[in-house]
Each structure stands twice: as structure tokens, then as C-alpha cells.
PDB file of C-alpha atoms in Angstrom:
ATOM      1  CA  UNK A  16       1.416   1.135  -8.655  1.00  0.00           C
ATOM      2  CA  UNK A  17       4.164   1.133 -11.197  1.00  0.00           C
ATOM      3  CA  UNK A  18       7.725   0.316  -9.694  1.00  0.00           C
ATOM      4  CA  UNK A  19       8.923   3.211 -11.347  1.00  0.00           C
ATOM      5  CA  UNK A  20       7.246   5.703  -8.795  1.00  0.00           C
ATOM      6  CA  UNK A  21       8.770   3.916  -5.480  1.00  0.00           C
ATOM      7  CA  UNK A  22      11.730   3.725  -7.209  1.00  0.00           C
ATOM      8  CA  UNK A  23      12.026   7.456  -7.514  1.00  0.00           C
ATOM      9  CA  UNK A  24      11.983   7.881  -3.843  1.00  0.00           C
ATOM     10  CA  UNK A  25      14.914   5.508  -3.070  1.00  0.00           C
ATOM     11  CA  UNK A  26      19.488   5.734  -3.164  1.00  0.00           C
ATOM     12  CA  UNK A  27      19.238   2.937  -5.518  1.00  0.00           C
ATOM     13  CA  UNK A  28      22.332   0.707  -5.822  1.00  0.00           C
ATOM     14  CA  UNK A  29      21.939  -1.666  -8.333  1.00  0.00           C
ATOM     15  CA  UNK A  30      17.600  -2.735  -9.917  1.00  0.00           C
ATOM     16  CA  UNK A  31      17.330  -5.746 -12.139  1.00  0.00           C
ATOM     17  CA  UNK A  32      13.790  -5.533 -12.028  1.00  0.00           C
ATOM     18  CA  UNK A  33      11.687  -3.508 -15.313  1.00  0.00           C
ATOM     19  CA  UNK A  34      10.266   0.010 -13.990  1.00  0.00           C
ATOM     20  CA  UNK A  35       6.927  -0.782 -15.728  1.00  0.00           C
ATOM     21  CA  UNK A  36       6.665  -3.403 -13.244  1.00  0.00           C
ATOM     22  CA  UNK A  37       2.869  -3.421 -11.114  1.00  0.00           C
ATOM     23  CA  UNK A  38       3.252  -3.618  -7.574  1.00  0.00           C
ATOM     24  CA  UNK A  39      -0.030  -4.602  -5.899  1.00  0.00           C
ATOM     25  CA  UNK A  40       1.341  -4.309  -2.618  1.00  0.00           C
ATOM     26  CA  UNK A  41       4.468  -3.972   0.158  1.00  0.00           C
ATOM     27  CA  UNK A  42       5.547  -7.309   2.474  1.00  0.00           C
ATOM     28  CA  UNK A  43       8.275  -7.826   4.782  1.00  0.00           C
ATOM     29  CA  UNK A  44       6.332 -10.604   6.411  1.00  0.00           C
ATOM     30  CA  UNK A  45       6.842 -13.590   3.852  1.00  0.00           C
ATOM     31  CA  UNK A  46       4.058 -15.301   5.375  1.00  0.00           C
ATOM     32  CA  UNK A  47       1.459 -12.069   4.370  1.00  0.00           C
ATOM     33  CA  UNK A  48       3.305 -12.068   0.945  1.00  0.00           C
ATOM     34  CA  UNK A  49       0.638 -12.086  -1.941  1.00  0.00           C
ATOM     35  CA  UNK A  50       1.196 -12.507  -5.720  1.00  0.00           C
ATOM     36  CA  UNK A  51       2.377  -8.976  -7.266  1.00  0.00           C
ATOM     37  CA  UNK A  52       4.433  -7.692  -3.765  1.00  0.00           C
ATOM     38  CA  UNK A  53       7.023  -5.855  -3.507  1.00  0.00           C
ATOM     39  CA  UNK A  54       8.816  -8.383  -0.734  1.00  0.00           C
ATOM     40  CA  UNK A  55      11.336  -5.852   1.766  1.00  0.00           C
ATOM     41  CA  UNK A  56      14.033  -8.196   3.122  1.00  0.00           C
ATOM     42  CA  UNK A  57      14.617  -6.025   6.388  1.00  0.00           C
ATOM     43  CA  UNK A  58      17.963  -6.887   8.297  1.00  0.00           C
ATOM     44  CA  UNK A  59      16.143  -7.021  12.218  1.00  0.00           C
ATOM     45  CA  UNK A  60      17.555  -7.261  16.009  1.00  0.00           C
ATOM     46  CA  UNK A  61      16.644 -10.940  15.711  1.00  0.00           C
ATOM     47  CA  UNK A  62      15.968 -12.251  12.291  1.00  0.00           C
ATOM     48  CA  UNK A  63      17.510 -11.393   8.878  1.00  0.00           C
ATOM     49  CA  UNK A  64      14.299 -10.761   5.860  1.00  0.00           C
ATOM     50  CA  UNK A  65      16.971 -11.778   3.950  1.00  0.00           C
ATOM     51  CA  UNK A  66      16.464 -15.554   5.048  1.00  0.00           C
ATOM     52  CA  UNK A  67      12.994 -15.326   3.970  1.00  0.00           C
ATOM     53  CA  UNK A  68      13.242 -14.192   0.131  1.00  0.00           C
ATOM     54  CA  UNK A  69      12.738 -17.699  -1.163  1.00  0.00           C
ATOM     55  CA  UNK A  70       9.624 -18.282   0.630  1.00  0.00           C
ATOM     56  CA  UNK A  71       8.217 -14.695  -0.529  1.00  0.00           C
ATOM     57  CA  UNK A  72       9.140 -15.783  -4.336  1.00  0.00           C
ATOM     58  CA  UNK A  73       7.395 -18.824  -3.318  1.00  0.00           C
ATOM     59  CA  UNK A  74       4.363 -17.263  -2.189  1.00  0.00           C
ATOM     60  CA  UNK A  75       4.468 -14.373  -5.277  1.00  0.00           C
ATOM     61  CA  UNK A  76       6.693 -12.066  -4.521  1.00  0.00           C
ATOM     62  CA  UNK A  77       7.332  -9.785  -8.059  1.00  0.00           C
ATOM     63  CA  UNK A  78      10.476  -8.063  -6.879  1.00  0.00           C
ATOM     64  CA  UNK A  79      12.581  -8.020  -3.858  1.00  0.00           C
ATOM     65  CA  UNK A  80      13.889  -4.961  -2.001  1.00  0.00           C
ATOM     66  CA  UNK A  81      17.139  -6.242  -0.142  1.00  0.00           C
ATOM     67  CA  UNK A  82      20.269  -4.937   0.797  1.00  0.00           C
ATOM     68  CA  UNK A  83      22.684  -8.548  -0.422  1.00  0.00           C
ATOM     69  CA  UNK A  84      21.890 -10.039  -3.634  1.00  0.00           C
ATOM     70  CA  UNK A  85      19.277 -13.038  -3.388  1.00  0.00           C
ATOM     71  CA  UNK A  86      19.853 -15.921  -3.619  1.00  0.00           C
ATOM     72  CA  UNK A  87      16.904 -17.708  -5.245  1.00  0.00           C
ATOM     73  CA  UNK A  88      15.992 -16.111  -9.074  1.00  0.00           C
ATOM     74  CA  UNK A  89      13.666 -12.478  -8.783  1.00  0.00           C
ATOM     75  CA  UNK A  90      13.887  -9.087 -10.078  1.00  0.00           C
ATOM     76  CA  UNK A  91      15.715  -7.003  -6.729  1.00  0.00           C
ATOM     77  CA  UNK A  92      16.453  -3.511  -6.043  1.00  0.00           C
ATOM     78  CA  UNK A  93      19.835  -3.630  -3.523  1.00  0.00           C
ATOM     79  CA  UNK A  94      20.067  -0.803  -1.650  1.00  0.00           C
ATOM     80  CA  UNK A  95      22.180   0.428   1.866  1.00  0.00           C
ATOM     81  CA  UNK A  96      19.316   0.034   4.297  1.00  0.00           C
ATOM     82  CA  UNK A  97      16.299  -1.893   3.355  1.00  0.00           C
ATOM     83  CA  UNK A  98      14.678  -0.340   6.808  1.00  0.00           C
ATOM     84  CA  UNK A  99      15.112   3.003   6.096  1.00  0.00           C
ATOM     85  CA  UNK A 100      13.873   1.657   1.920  1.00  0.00           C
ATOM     86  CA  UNK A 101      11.267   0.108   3.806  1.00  0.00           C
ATOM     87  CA  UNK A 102       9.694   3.450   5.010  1.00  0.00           C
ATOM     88  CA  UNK A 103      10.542   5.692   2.096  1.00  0.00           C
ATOM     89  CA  UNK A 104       8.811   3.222  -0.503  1.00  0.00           C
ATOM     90  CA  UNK A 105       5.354   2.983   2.074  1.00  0.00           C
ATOM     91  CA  UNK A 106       5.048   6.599   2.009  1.00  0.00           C
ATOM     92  CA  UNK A 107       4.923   6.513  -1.391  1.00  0.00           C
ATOM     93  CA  UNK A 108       2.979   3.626  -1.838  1.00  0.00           C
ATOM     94  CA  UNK A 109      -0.048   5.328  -0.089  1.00  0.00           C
ATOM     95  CA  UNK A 110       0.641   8.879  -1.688  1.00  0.00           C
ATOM     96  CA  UNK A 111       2.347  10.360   1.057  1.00  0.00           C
ATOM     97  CA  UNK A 112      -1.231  10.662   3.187  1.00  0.00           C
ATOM     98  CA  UNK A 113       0.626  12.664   6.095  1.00  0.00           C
ATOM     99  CA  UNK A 114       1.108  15.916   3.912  1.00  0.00           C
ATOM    100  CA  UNK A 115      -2.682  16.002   4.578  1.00  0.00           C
ATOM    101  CA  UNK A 116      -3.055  15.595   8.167  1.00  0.00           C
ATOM    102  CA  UNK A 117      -1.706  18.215  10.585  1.00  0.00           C
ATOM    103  CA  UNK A 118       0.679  15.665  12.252  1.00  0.00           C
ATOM    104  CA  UNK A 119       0.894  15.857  16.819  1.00  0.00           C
ATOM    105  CA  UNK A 120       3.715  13.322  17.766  1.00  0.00           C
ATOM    106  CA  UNK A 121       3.764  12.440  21.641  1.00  0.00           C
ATOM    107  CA  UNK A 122       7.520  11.178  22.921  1.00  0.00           C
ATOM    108  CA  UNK A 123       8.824  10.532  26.742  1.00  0.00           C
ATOM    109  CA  UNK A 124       9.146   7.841  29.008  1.00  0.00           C
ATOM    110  CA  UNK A 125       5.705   8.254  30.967  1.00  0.00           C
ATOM    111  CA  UNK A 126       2.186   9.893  29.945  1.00  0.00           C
ATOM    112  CA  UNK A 127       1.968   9.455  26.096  1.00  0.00           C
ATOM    113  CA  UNK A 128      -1.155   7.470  25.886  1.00  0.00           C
ATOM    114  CA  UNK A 129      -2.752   9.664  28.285  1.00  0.00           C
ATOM    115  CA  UNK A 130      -1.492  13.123  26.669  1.00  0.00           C
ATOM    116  CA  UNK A 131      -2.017  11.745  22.787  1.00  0.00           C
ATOM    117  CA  UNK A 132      -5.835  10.575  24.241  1.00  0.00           C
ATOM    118  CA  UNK A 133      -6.202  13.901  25.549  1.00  0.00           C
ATOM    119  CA  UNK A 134      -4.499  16.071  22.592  1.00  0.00           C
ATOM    120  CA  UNK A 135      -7.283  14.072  20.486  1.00  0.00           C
ATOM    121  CA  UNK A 136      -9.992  14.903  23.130  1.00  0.00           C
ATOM    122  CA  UNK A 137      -9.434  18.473  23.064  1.00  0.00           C
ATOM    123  CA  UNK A 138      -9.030  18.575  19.319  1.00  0.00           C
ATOM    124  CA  UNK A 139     -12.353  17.319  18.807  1.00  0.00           C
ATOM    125  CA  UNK A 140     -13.921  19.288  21.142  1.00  0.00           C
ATOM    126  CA  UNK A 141     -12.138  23.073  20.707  1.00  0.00           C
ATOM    127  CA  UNK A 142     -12.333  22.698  16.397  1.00  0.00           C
ATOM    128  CA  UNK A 143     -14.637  19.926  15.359  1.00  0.00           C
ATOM    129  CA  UNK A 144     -11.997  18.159  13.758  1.00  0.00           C
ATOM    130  CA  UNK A 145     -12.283  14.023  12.875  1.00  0.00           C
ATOM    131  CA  UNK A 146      -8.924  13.169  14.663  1.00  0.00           C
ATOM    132  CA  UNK A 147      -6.892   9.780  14.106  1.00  0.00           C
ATOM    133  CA  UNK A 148      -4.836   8.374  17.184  1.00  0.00           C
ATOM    134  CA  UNK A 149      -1.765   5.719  16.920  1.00  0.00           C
ATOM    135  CA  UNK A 150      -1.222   4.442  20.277  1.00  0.00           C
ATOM    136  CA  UNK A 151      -0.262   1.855  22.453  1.00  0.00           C
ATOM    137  CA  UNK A 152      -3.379   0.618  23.694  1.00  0.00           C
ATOM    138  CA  UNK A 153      -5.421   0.972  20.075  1.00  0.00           C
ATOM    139  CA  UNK A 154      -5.582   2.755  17.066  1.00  0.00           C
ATOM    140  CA  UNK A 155      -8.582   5.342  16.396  1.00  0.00           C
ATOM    141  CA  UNK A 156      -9.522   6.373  13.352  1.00  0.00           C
ATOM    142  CA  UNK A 157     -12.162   9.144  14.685  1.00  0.00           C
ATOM    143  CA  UNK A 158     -14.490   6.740  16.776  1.00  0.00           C
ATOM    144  CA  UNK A 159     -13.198   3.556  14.995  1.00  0.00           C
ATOM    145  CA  UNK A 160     -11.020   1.696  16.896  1.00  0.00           C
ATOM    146  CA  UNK A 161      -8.273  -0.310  14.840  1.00  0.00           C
ATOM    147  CA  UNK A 162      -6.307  -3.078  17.115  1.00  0.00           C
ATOM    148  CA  UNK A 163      -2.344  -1.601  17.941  1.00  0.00           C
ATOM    149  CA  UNK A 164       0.100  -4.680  17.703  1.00  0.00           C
ATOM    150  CA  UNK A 165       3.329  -1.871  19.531  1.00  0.00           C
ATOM    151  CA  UNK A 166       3.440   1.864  20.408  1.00  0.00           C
ATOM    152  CA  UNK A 167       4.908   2.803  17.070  1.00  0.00           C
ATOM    153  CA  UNK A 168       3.784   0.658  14.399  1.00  0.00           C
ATOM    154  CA  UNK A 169       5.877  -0.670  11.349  1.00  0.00           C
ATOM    155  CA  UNK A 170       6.559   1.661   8.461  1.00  0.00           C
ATOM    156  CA  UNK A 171       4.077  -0.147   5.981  1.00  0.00           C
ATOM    157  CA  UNK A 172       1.217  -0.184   9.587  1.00  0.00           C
ATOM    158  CA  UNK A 173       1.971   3.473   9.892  1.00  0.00           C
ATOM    159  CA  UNK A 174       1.117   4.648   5.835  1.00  0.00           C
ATOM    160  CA  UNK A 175      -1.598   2.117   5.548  1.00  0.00           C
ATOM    161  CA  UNK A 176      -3.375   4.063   9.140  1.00  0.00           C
ATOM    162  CA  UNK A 177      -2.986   7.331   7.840  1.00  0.00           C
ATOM    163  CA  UNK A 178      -4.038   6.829   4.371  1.00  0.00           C
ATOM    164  CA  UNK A 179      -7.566   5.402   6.039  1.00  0.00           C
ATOM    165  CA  UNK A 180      -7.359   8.774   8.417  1.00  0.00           C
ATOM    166  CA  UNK A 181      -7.204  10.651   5.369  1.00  0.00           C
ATOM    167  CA  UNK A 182      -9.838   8.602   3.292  1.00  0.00           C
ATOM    168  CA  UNK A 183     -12.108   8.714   6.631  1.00  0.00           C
ATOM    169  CA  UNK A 184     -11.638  12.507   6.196  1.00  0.00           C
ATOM    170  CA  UNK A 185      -9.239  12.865   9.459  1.00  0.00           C
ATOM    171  CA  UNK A 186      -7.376  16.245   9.283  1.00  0.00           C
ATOM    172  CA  UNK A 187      -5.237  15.597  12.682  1.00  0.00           C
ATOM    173  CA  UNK A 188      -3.138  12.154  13.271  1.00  0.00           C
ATOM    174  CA  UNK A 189      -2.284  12.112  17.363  1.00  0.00           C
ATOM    175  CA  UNK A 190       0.486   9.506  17.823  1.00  0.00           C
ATOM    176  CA  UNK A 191       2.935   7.922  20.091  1.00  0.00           C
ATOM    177  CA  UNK A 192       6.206   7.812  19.119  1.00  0.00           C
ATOM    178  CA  UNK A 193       8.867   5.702  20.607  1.00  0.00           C
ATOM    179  CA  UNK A 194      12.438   6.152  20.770  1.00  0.00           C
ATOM    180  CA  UNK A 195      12.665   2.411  19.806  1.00  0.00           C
ATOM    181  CA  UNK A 196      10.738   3.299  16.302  1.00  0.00           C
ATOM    182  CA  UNK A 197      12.830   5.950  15.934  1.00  0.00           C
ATOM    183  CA  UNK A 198      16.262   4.051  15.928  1.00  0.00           C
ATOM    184  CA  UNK A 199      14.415   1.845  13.711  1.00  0.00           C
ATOM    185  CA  UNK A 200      13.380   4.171  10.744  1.00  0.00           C
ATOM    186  CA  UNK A 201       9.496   3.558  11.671  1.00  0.00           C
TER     187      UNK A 201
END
């Protein structure tokens, strides 16, 4: 995808990196960082992305989203909040796939794997529908179970599931949502 397109979704403050640029995919992981990313340097509770640029440009990285200047030599786009970047640039990256899914979010302390398992169950059942679930316990996408890492997943874990709910022909995404995703622009 063209830089030029997740560009247009983002408060850019300054870009030194060439719009025609191919992204072949998002990090924030520099370990998972593959030639042609797009490398997010998230500011965390514990750890700073920030820290990690150089090995991402080590590993590939084509441009860096940050919110400081790097330090090492690659094409960046600095903006405020490379979290809430983060999730604006994975929607776009994978086309936006909840305008196609009639989205069912599940919040509260107690009872939202039960109720989202149950929401899907009854879905299913009452309509017909093909009906992907993002929960604590496992990811569904209809009868295909996907392994959950947390209740809410990461931005760029979030798109990627509902883009395959949408290519597996899903038309309702059940999900958990925590507060703690929430506060963190998930």
C-alpha cells in the first residue's frame, strides 16, 4: 500500500519519508519487523518503541512512525500520539473491514465472554449469519478458532481479525472490549 493513503488518515507533524513509498506491512514489535514495514514506535506503560527503532531499521524497517525524531537514519512521520497513529493507520491498512460487519461490543467487569459467546450463539441461530468473536479465551472466525493473546487485542491484531471476518464472509464481529484497550486507543 502506498504511504500516501495511511498518511491521509493521520494529524501529521512533520514526514521526511516520499508518499510513493510501498508499505508491505505495520510493526511495533521490532522483533516481527520485515523488510518494507511501516515500524510504529509506541510510547507503552513499560517500554518506550522508541528504544527499538534501530533494531527495526536493522531488520527492514522502510519508515518509522514515532512521536521524537530517531535517532538512527530512516524516513519518519512524527506525530502527537503514535498509539492513537497506531490504530488510525491499521484501519486503513486493511480497508477499514469494520464498515462491513455489523459491529456488537461487550464491556463490564463480569460476564463478557459468556454474553459475547452467547450474542454469537443466538446470532447464528435466529439469522443464519457467519459471526466473528474477539474474546478472551479465543478468537472465532465463524467455527475457526484463532488463539487470543488479551481480551482486547492490539490495534494492528484487531484490523488484521476483522479483515479475515470479512474475507471469510462474516457479517457480525462479537467482541470484548476492555476498559484497559480503551485508555489505550486499541
Amino acid at each position: 500500500m502506498k504511504l500516501k493513503r495511511l498518511l491521509s488518515v493521520l494529524d501529521v507533524c512533520e514526514c521526511t519519508a516520499d508518499p510513493e513509498l510501498d508499505v508491505r506491512d505495520i510493526s511495533f514489535d521490532s522483533r516481527t519487523t520485515q523488510p518494507g514495514d511501516l515500524f510504529a514506535a509506541v510510547c507503552g506503560y513499560e517500554s518506550d518503541g522508541h528504544r527499538f527503532i534501530g533494531a527495526a531499521v536493522a531488520r527492514g524497517a522502510a519508515v518509522v512512525l514515532c512521536q521524537r525524531k530517531p535517532e538512527v537514519e530512516i524516513p519518519y512521520i512524527l506525530v502527537a500520539d503514535s498509539r492513537l497513529a497506531l490504530s488510525r493507520i491499521c484501519c486503513e491498512f486493511f480497508d477499514n473491514p469494520s464498515r462491513e460487519l455489523t459491529m456488537i461490543g461487550v464491556t463490564g467487569t463480569n460476564g463478557k465472554t459468556t454474553t459475547t459467546c452467547l450474542i454469537k450463539q443466538l446470532l447464528e441461530r435466529t439469522k443464519g449469519a457467519k459471526v466473528g468473536l474477539i474474546g478472551t479465551n479465543q478468537n472465532l472466525i465463524g467455527e475457526s478458532a484463532v488463539p487470543a493473546e488479551r481480551t482486547t487485542p492490539d490495534a494492528l491484531t484487531l484490523q488484521r481479525l476483522l479483515a479475515q471476518m470479512v474475507d471469510a464472509g462474516c457479517t457480525y464481529a462479537v467482541m470484548e472490549v476492555s476498559s484497559h484497550a480503551l485508555m489505550q486507543k486499541r
